[in-house]
Amino acid sequence: MKTADPELMRAINRFNVLDTIRRHGPISRVEISERSELSTTTVSAITGALLDDGLILTRHEGDLRNAASRGRPRVMLELNPNAARVVGAKIAAHCMVFAVTDFRGEVLSQLTLPIRVNRQSISVIADLIEDGVRRCVVDAGLVLGDVDSICIGLPGVIEHRTGLVRSSPIFRETDVDFANEMTSRLNVPTIVESDAHAIALAHHWFGKARDLDDMVLVSLEQTLGLGVLHHGQLFRGAGGLSHNLGDLVLGIGPQDIVRLSALAGENAILGNQPDGGGRFAEAMRLGRGMAMAQTLIAADDNTLLAAATRAGEAVGLAVANIVTLFGPPRVIIVGSSLSLGPVFLDSLRDAYRRAIPSSIQAVAELVFDESADETWAQGAAVVALCELYESPWGTTGPAPAL
Amino acid sequence: MKTADPELMRAINRFNVLDTIRRHGPISRVEISERSELSTTTVSAITGALLDDGLILTRHEGDLRNAASRGRPRVMLELNPNAARVVGAKIAAHCMVFAVTDFRGEVLSQLTLPIRVNRQSISVIADLIEDGVRRCVVDAGLVLGDVDSICIGLPGVIEHRTGLVRSSPIFRETDVDFANEMTSRLNVPTIVESDAHAIALAHHWFGKARDLDDMVLVSLEQTLGLGVLHHGQLFRGAGGLSHNLGDLVLGIGPQDIVRLSALAGENAILGNQPDGGGRFAEAMRLGRGMAMAQTLIAADDNTLLAAATRAGEAVGLAVANIVTLFGPPRVIIVGSSLSLGPVFLDSLRDAYRRAIPSSIQAVAELVFDESADETWAQGAAVVALCELYESPWGTTGPAPAL
DNA sequence: ATGAATTAATCCGCATTGGGGAAAAATTGG
DNA sequence: CCAATTTTTCCCCAATGCGGATTAATTCAT
């Protein structure tokens, strides 16, 4: 366990204040004091330091409380958008999305490349990502030197702490040290993170978990991912690695194990068609599999209806198990599979309702969200920002040189 | 989030020192300083306070390093066994076990009552527990007033934070405020905790997880429980409640959901015998079901062999899923079902091996442990001790009155 | 306009904490 | 009995957060 010295104390309170300002928009010092339960004196000292460091800005308008109030008006504080820039990327099998954001996590520029990276070599993928990052940065009117940090969101099992990609459907190799690879290519600190963790943080900052510090997110893309938020922080496994939900076992056949990915993975839904799997081949290669499936389902394609129903059922059971283990107040379900439509969703909800133990039935609510790809990239950017927020900035340490 | 003031700093470091002393037996100040990465000055100050508070003792012998060493000899510090007394209890359907321990968690007296509390009314159960606690305390040569805290370990879904027993196989009612009930009966602060959490902490302090701060424990008793240790602390769900592993869904039949408890619960293994379930009725009532099953399995009872095999398989799959989600370096499996013997264990191991994804195959090791009932009660006592360790003791706060 | 009332933010001094270096304490070896 | 050595404590410093007094900036009443 790390030792508690004044520096840690400072870092904790500083983060608290910064996070309060981020969450509650332009906010006055008194209100920060109320929300964070720090004394006004301390808030004043910390905000002073944050102002010196250029992380926040003052604004003399926008005091929302009863306009006809006496006394000295409050000075509102807000994040300085220009305090930092980060790049977030979401890499999927058929598509790469990049987003440059400011210190608040607001997107400055965005770039979607519908490129199939699936099964390419590492260096080719790294080339494409490097290119995308550079172009997106230019689009934002910046140069790479302005960027403080980059986060690449990938499907699969990612070890955030070490920067290792343990296994990913878009990499042929396993145990790739991708964070180092990209850091040396771009000469900007680059980290990797599970795409599910990225979208989970995006929802925590901007989406459907803004009000919660505990929740679970299930992502249904080519890979089935899980993000657990615990006391406001991502719950990373003991080794700091992310989970692969698709590996969950849902039953056991006469000979073989039935995994979730075999019932609800993108390939499972679209790939096992009776005509030998060729029907979707072209659409899937282009990343349009789910859109095509949606069309066919609307036309009552029986095979697909059955596949979607089965997939929904499997996911419903898996979600029930996750709720049993984590007991979150909310489960957010995202990903391309949602576009299968009501057939899938109803089946999912129904299976969940049957599978959830009655004793914890009321604990969790299910929320569905069809986020745009941009949101995933933004989430990756948020992962990078989170590290910046916690990092020891200028004034932490000895007294500022006067 | 809680605000960081000097008091918190103190509490953290104080806990660190106390925990280091607990873990590493009689230990000198210098060694504490090395292990905790606190300066010798700070260690000296904190140990001084701990000595003043009577939580630790000095011992002038037992310096183990090279005996022929020059310089001032080290003064060894160790926990003061008499600094506190707690009572831990494990309540099962057919048996109640109590243990009084000292501040170190060493058992002073122990009491096993093979009483069937199953389906009794709350007040009867509370009566029995009250009686057991009182008798065990007397056996230890103490009176209730000497006891600082009590922890009752129960099967089921327990909300430790609020003291609520959400649902338990030994209670007819749900949502029982059992902590308050026992506190007012005994006039000693009493908390409740899941029995699985209790045995998990017991293993962390004394058993097979002494060296680990992250691990998962699976308990296979009448109820199937789970305890997750995360960074040295019990991972309690968002609401502070414990998990019920038996509710996990392992598959879906034509009409109904197949839960783990239906395949691997005690009742499932012993109860569904072809002769109508009567064969074990008497043995089960007496809590001897597993012992009898063991005998029958040794005699090649085919029905039981099949049940044990099926149960082992189900648990193996569930454990694989848990490893997929939590990625712990070790899984400890405990509980009465282990006494089913190699048939069960082999089946479990085999199913686990088949179900664990190859990408994380090497992450976790499976460890089996047939702990005595006493250990469970000791674990409950440890839960109580943990809270005492973290509580702000005397000197924390204003300067000590001189 | 001017002063009283009111609210926000800051300044000053205090208590507490941990850390570094010097000093004291308690040994062994010659 | 003194030097060497190692542990422990003592003294002082820097940093933190907090409470109370003070200053700043506004509205309201006259």
PDB file of N, CA and C in Angstrom, chain B residues 93-156:
ATOM      1  N   ALA B  93     -27.366 -24.220   8.492  1.00  0.00           N
ATOM      2  CA  ALA B  93     -28.712 -24.773   8.662  1.00  0.00           C
ATOM      3  C   ALA B  93     -28.767 -25.777   9.806  1.00  0.00           C
ATOM      4  N   HIS B  94     -27.691 -26.542   9.966  1.00  0.00           N
ATOM      5  CA  HIS B  94     -27.746 -27.626  10.941  1.00  0.00           C
ATOM      6  C   HIS B  94     -26.767 -27.434  12.088  1.00  0.00           C
ATOM      7  N   CYS B  95     -26.157 -26.313  12.140  1.00  0.00           N
ATOM      8  CA  CYS B  95     -25.034 -26.203  13.056  1.00  0.00           C
ATOM      9  C   CYS B  95     -24.679 -24.741  13.269  1.00  0.00           C
ATOM     10  N   MET B  96     -24.342 -24.413  14.497  1.00  0.00           N
ATOM     11  CA  MET B  96     -23.841 -23.083  14.785  1.00  0.00           C
ATOM     12  C   MET B  96     -22.465 -23.236  15.434  1.00  0.00           C
ATOM     13  N   VAL B  97     -21.518 -22.432  15.000  1.00  0.00           N
ATOM     14  CA  VAL B  97     -20.184 -22.482  15.584  1.00  0.00           C
ATOM     15  C   VAL B  97     -19.819 -21.093  16.063  1.00  0.00           C
ATOM     16  N   PHE B  98     -19.263 -21.030  17.264  1.00  0.00           N
ATOM     17  CA  PHE B  98     -18.851 -19.758  17.837  1.00  0.00           C
ATOM     18  C   PHE B  98     -17.365 -19.803  18.158  1.00  0.00           C
ATOM     19  N   ALA B  99     -16.746 -18.665  18.083  1.00  0.00           N
ATOM     20  CA  ALA B  99     -15.335 -18.582  18.469  1.00  0.00           C
ATOM     21  C   ALA B  99     -15.081 -17.218  19.083  1.00  0.00           C
ATOM     22  N   VAL B 100     -14.440 -17.243  20.240  1.00  0.00           N
ATOM     23  CA  VAL B 100     -13.960 -15.999  20.838  1.00  0.00           C
ATOM     24  C   VAL B 100     -12.491 -15.887  20.480  1.00  0.00           C
ATOM     25  N   THR B 101     -12.084 -14.746  19.977  1.00  0.00           N
ATOM     26  CA  THR B 101     -10.669 -14.572  19.659  1.00  0.00           C
ATOM     27  C   THR B 101     -10.129 -13.323  20.337  1.00  0.00           C
ATOM     28  N   ASP B 102      -8.802 -13.292  20.408  1.00  0.00           N
ATOM     29  CA  ASP B 102      -8.156 -12.096  20.932  1.00  0.00           C
ATOM     30  C   ASP B 102      -7.912 -11.123  19.783  1.00  0.00           C
ATOM     31  N   PHE B 103      -7.143 -10.106  20.078  1.00  0.00           N
ATOM     32  CA  PHE B 103      -6.913  -9.044  19.102  1.00  0.00           C
ATOM     33  C   PHE B 103      -6.150  -9.550  17.887  1.00  0.00           C
ATOM     34  N   ARG B 104      -5.421 -10.644  18.053  1.00  0.00           N
ATOM     35  CA  ARG B 104      -4.656 -11.184  16.937  1.00  0.00           C
ATOM     36  C   ARG B 104      -5.502 -12.089  16.054  1.00  0.00           C
ATOM     37  N   GLY B 105      -6.673 -12.423  16.528  1.00  0.00           N
ATOM     38  CA  GLY B 105      -7.504 -13.376  15.800  1.00  0.00           C
ATOM     39  C   GLY B 105      -7.292 -14.806  16.252  1.00  0.00           C
ATOM     40  N   GLU B 106      -6.465 -14.997  17.289  1.00  0.00           N
ATOM     41  CA  GLU B 106      -6.257 -16.343  17.816  1.00  0.00           C
ATOM     42  C   GLU B 106      -7.471 -16.773  18.629  1.00  0.00           C
ATOM     43  N   VAL B 107      -7.869 -18.002  18.435  1.00  0.00           N
ATOM     44  CA  VAL B 107      -9.081 -18.488  19.078  1.00  0.00           C
ATOM     45  C   VAL B 107      -8.833 -18.754  20.560  1.00  0.00           C
ATOM     46  N   LEU B 108      -9.670 -18.187  21.409  1.00  0.00           N
ATOM     47  CA  LEU B 108      -9.556 -18.397  22.855  1.00  0.00           C
ATOM     48  C   LEU B 108     -10.477 -19.509  23.314  1.00  0.00           C
ATOM     49  N   SER B 109     -11.644 -19.549  22.717  1.00  0.00           N
ATOM     50  CA  SER B 109     -12.561 -20.642  23.044  1.00  0.00           C
ATOM     51  C   SER B 109     -13.470 -20.852  21.860  1.00  0.00           C
ATOM     52  N   GLN B 110     -14.002 -22.039  21.797  1.00  0.00           N
ATOM     53  CA  GLN B 110     -14.758 -22.386  20.616  1.00  0.00           C
ATOM     54  C   GLN B 110     -15.921 -23.257  21.035  1.00  0.00           C
ATOM     55  N   LEU B 111     -17.033 -23.106  20.364  1.00  0.00           N
ATOM     56  CA  LEU B 111     -18.232 -23.849  20.766  1.00  0.00           C
ATOM     57  C   LEU B 111     -18.988 -24.256  19.515  1.00  0.00           C
ATOM     58  N   THR B 112     -19.256 -25.541  19.397  1.00  0.00           N
ATOM     59  CA  THR B 112     -20.024 -26.038  18.260  1.00  0.00           C
ATOM     60  C   THR B 112     -21.361 -26.560  18.748  1.00  0.00           C
ATOM     61  N   LEU B 113     -22.425 -26.050  18.212  1.00  0.00           N
ATOM     62  CA  LEU B 113     -23.760 -26.497  18.593  1.00  0.00           C
ATOM     63  C   LEU B 113     -24.439 -27.117  17.382  1.00  0.00           C
ATOM     64  N   PRO B 114     -24.543 -28.424  17.359  1.00  0.00           N
ATOM     65  CA  PRO B 114     -25.193 -29.073  16.213  1.00  0.00           C
ATOM     66  C   PRO B 114     -26.706 -28.972  16.329  1.00  0.00           C
ATOM     67  N   ILE B 115     -27.185 -27.772  16.152  1.00  0.00           N
ATOM     68  CA  ILE B 115     -28.617 -27.518  16.306  1.00  0.00           C
ATOM     69  C   ILE B 115     -29.198 -27.187  14.951  1.00  0.00           C
ATOM     70  N   ARG B 116     -30.382 -27.636  14.701  1.00  0.00           N
ATOM     71  CA  ARG B 116     -31.015 -27.354  13.430  1.00  0.00           C
ATOM     72  C   ARG B 116     -31.813 -26.065  13.565  1.00  0.00           C
ATOM     73  N   VAL B 117     -31.340 -24.998  12.973  1.00  0.00           N
ATOM     74  CA  VAL B 117     -32.033 -23.722  13.086  1.00  0.00           C
ATOM     75  C   VAL B 117     -32.889 -23.447  11.862  1.00  0.00           C
ATOM     76  N   ASN B 118     -32.641 -24.269  10.866  1.00  0.00           N
ATOM     77  CA  ASN B 118     -33.387 -24.165   9.626  1.00  0.00           C
ATOM     78  C   ASN B 118     -34.873 -23.909   9.873  1.00  0.00           C
ATOM     79  N   ARG B 119     -35.378 -22.842   9.292  1.00  0.00           N
ATOM     80  CA  ARG B 119     -36.823 -22.610   9.271  1.00  0.00           C
ATOM     81  C   ARG B 119     -37.419 -22.285  10.631  1.00  0.00           C
ATOM     82  N   GLN B 120     -36.591 -22.060  11.591  1.00  0.00           N
ATOM     83  CA  GLN B 120     -37.119 -21.576  12.862  1.00  0.00           C
ATOM     84  C   GLN B 120     -37.477 -20.106  12.711  1.00  0.00           C
ATOM     85  N   SER B 121     -38.177 -19.577  13.667  1.00  0.00           N
ATOM     86  CA  SER B 121     -38.493 -18.154  13.613  1.00  0.00           C
ATOM     87  C   SER B 121     -37.251 -17.346  13.971  1.00  0.00           C
ATOM     88  N   ILE B 122     -37.272 -16.103  13.577  1.00  0.00           N
ATOM     89  CA  ILE B 122     -36.125 -15.235  13.824  1.00  0.00           C
ATOM     90  C   ILE B 122     -35.789 -15.190  15.309  1.00  0.00           C
ATOM     91  N   SER B 123     -36.809 -15.040  16.113  1.00  0.00           N
ATOM     92  CA  SER B 123     -36.524 -14.843  17.533  1.00  0.00           C
ATOM     93  C   SER B 123     -35.924 -16.110  18.146  1.00  0.00           C
ATOM     94  N   VAL B 124     -36.369 -17.271  17.671  1.00  0.00           N
ATOM     95  CA  VAL B 124     -35.777 -18.509  18.184  1.00  0.00           C
ATOM     96  C   VAL B 124     -34.309 -18.590  17.783  1.00  0.00           C
ATOM     97  N   ILE B 125     -34.048 -18.268  16.523  1.00  0.00           N
ATOM     98  CA  ILE B 125     -32.658 -18.303  16.066  1.00  0.00           C
ATOM     99  C   ILE B 125     -31.818 -17.297  16.852  1.00  0.00           C
ATOM    100  N   ALA B 126     -32.362 -16.116  17.017  1.00  0.00           N
ATOM    101  CA  ALA B 126     -31.630 -15.097  17.774  1.00  0.00           C
ATOM    102  C   ALA B 126     -31.373 -15.581  19.193  1.00  0.00           C
ATOM    103  N   ASP B 127     -32.373 -16.234  19.791  1.00  0.00           N
ATOM    104  CA  ASP B 127     -32.190 -16.797  21.129  1.00  0.00           C
ATOM    105  C   ASP B 127     -31.013 -17.766  21.163  1.00  0.00           C
ATOM    106  N   LEU B 128     -31.016 -18.662  20.211  1.00  0.00           N
ATOM    107  CA  LEU B 128     -29.966 -19.681  20.175  1.00  0.00           C
ATOM    108  C   LEU B 128     -28.592 -19.041  20.003  1.00  0.00           C
ATOM    109  N   ILE B 129     -28.531 -18.055  19.104  1.00  0.00           N
ATOM    110  CA  ILE B 129     -27.234 -17.395  18.879  1.00  0.00           C
ATOM    111  C   ILE B 129     -26.804 -16.655  20.136  1.00  0.00           C
ATOM    112  N   GLU B 130     -27.746 -15.945  20.737  1.00  0.00           N
ATOM    113  CA  GLU B 130     -27.414 -15.214  21.956  1.00  0.00           C
ATOM    114  C   GLU B 130     -26.838 -16.162  22.999  1.00  0.00           C
ATOM    115  N   ASP B 131     -27.513 -17.286  23.141  1.00  0.00           N
ATOM    116  CA  ASP B 131     -27.067 -18.291  24.095  1.00  0.00           C
ATOM    117  C   ASP B 131     -25.660 -18.781  23.780  1.00  0.00           C
ATOM    118  N   GLY B 132     -25.449 -19.096  22.507  1.00  0.00           N
ATOM    119  CA  GLY B 132     -24.144 -19.595  22.092  1.00  0.00           C
ATOM    120  C   GLY B 132     -23.048 -18.583  22.360  1.00  0.00           C
ATOM    121  N   VAL B 133     -23.309 -17.331  22.017  1.00  0.00           N
ATOM    122  CA  VAL B 133     -22.304 -16.292  22.247  1.00  0.00           C
ATOM    123  C   VAL B 133     -21.979 -16.212  23.732  1.00  0.00           C
ATOM    124  N   ARG B 134     -23.022 -16.164  24.546  1.00  0.00           N
ATOM    125  CA  ARG B 134     -22.789 -16.034  25.989  1.00  0.00           C
ATOM    126  C   ARG B 134     -21.986 -17.205  26.534  1.00  0.00           C
ATOM    127  N   ARG B 135     -22.337 -18.399  26.105  1.00  0.00           N
ATOM    128  CA  ARG B 135     -21.626 -19.564  26.624  1.00  0.00           C
ATOM    129  C   ARG B 135     -20.176 -19.560  26.177  1.00  0.00           C
ATOM    130  N   CYS B 136     -19.969 -19.211  24.918  1.00  0.00           N
ATOM    131  CA  CYS B 136     -18.596 -19.227  24.390  1.00  0.00           C
ATOM    132  C   CYS B 136     -17.736 -18.187  25.104  1.00  0.00           C
ATOM    133  N   VAL B 137     -18.346 -17.068  25.404  1.00  0.00           N
ATOM    134  CA  VAL B 137     -17.613 -16.015  26.111  1.00  0.00           C
ATOM    135  C   VAL B 137     -17.222 -16.495  27.506  1.00  0.00           C
ATOM    136  N   VAL B 138     -18.165 -17.156  28.183  1.00  0.00           N
ATOM    137  CA  VAL B 138     -17.861 -17.683  29.513  1.00  0.00           C
ATOM    138  C   VAL B 138     -16.754 -18.730  29.425  1.00  0.00           C
ATOM    139  N   ASP B 139     -16.838 -19.593  28.417  1.00  0.00           N
ATOM    140  CA  ASP B 139     -15.797 -20.615  28.237  1.00  0.00           C
ATOM    141  C   ASP B 139     -14.410 -20.000  28.113  1.00  0.00           C
ATOM    142  N   ALA B 140     -14.375 -18.798  27.553  1.00  0.00           N
ATOM    143  CA  ALA B 140     -13.072 -18.143  27.382  1.00  0.00           C
ATOM    144  C   ALA B 140     -12.629 -17.450  28.662  1.00  0.00           C
ATOM    145  N   GLY B 141     -13.414 -17.587  29.711  1.00  0.00           N
ATOM    146  CA  GLY B 141     -13.063 -16.948  30.973  1.00  0.00           C
ATOM    147  C   GLY B 141     -13.320 -15.455  30.973  1.00  0.00           C
ATOM    148  N   LEU B 142     -14.284 -15.026  30.147  1.00  0.00           N
ATOM    149  CA  LEU B 142     -14.576 -13.607  30.041  1.00  0.00           C
ATOM    150  C   LEU B 142     -16.028 -13.336  30.378  1.00  0.00           C
ATOM    151  N   VAL B 143     -16.367 -12.082  30.403  1.00  0.00           N
ATOM    152  CA  VAL B 143     -17.775 -11.697  30.465  1.00  0.00           C
ATOM    153  C   VAL B 143     -18.083 -10.854  29.222  1.00  0.00           C
ATOM    154  N   LEU B 144     -19.349 -10.732  28.924  1.00  0.00           N
ATOM    155  CA  LEU B 144     -19.742 -10.042  27.691  1.00  0.00           C
ATOM    156  C   LEU B 144     -19.166  -8.638  27.605  1.00  0.00           C
ATOM    157  N   GLY B 145     -19.026  -8.005  28.764  1.00  0.00           N
ATOM    158  CA  GLY B 145     -18.493  -6.652  28.774  1.00  0.00           C
ATOM    159  C   GLY B 145     -17.081  -6.564  28.225  1.00  0.00           C
ATOM    160  N   ASP B 146     -16.361  -7.694  28.268  1.00  0.00           N
ATOM    161  CA  ASP B 146     -15.000  -7.692  27.732  1.00  0.00           C
ATOM    162  C   ASP B 146     -14.974  -7.721  26.211  1.00  0.00           C
ATOM    163  N   VAL B 147     -16.108  -8.051  25.620  1.00  0.00           N
ATOM    164  CA  VAL B 147     -16.137  -8.246  24.170  1.00  0.00           C
ATOM    165  C   VAL B 147     -16.385  -6.904  23.483  1.00  0.00           C
ATOM    166  N   ASP B 148     -15.556  -6.612  22.503  1.00  0.00           N
ATOM    167  CA  ASP B 148     -15.643  -5.314  21.838  1.00  0.00           C
ATOM    168  C   ASP B 148     -16.560  -5.330  20.633  1.00  0.00           C
ATOM    169  N   SER B 149     -16.683  -6.481  20.012  1.00  0.00           N
ATOM    170  CA  SER B 149     -17.460  -6.530  18.787  1.00  0.00           C
ATOM    171  C   SER B 149     -17.806  -7.977  18.462  1.00  0.00           C
ATOM    172  N   ILE B 150     -18.889  -8.146  17.764  1.00  0.00           N
ATOM    173  CA  ILE B 150     -19.341  -9.490  17.396  1.00  0.00           C
ATOM    174  C   ILE B 150     -19.702  -9.484  15.924  1.00  0.00           C
ATOM    175  N   CYS B 151     -19.355 -10.562  15.257  1.00  0.00           N
ATOM    176  CA  CYS B 151     -19.763 -10.681  13.854  1.00  0.00           C
ATOM    177  C   CYS B 151     -20.431 -12.024  13.626  1.00  0.00           C
ATOM    178  N   ILE B 152     -21.603 -11.975  13.036  1.00  0.00           N
ATOM    179  CA  ILE B 152     -22.356 -13.194  12.737  1.00  0.00           C
ATOM    180  C   ILE B 152     -22.231 -13.490  11.243  1.00  0.00           C
ATOM    181  N   GLY B 153     -21.677 -14.637  10.917  1.00  0.00           N
ATOM    182  CA  GLY B 153     -21.580 -15.040   9.517  1.00  0.00           C
ATOM    183  C   GLY B 153     -22.744 -15.923   9.125  1.00  0.00           C
ATOM    184  N   LEU B 154     -23.411 -15.522   8.075  1.00  0.00           N
ATOM    185  CA  LEU B 154     -24.626 -16.227   7.664  1.00  0.00           C
ATOM    186  C   LEU B 154     -24.553 -16.585   6.185  1.00  0.00           C
ATOM    187  N   PRO B 155     -25.218 -17.646   5.780  1.00  0.00           N
ATOM    188  CA  PRO B 155     -25.339 -17.903   4.342  1.00  0.00           C
ATOM    189  C   PRO B 155     -26.400 -16.977   3.747  1.00  0.00           C
ATOM    190  N   GLY B 156     -26.295 -16.755   2.466  1.00  0.00           N
ATOM    191  CA  GLY B 156     -27.315 -15.964   1.800  1.00  0.00           C
ATOM    192  C   GLY B 156     -26.812 -14.614   1.351  1.00  0.00           C
TER     193      GLY B 156
END
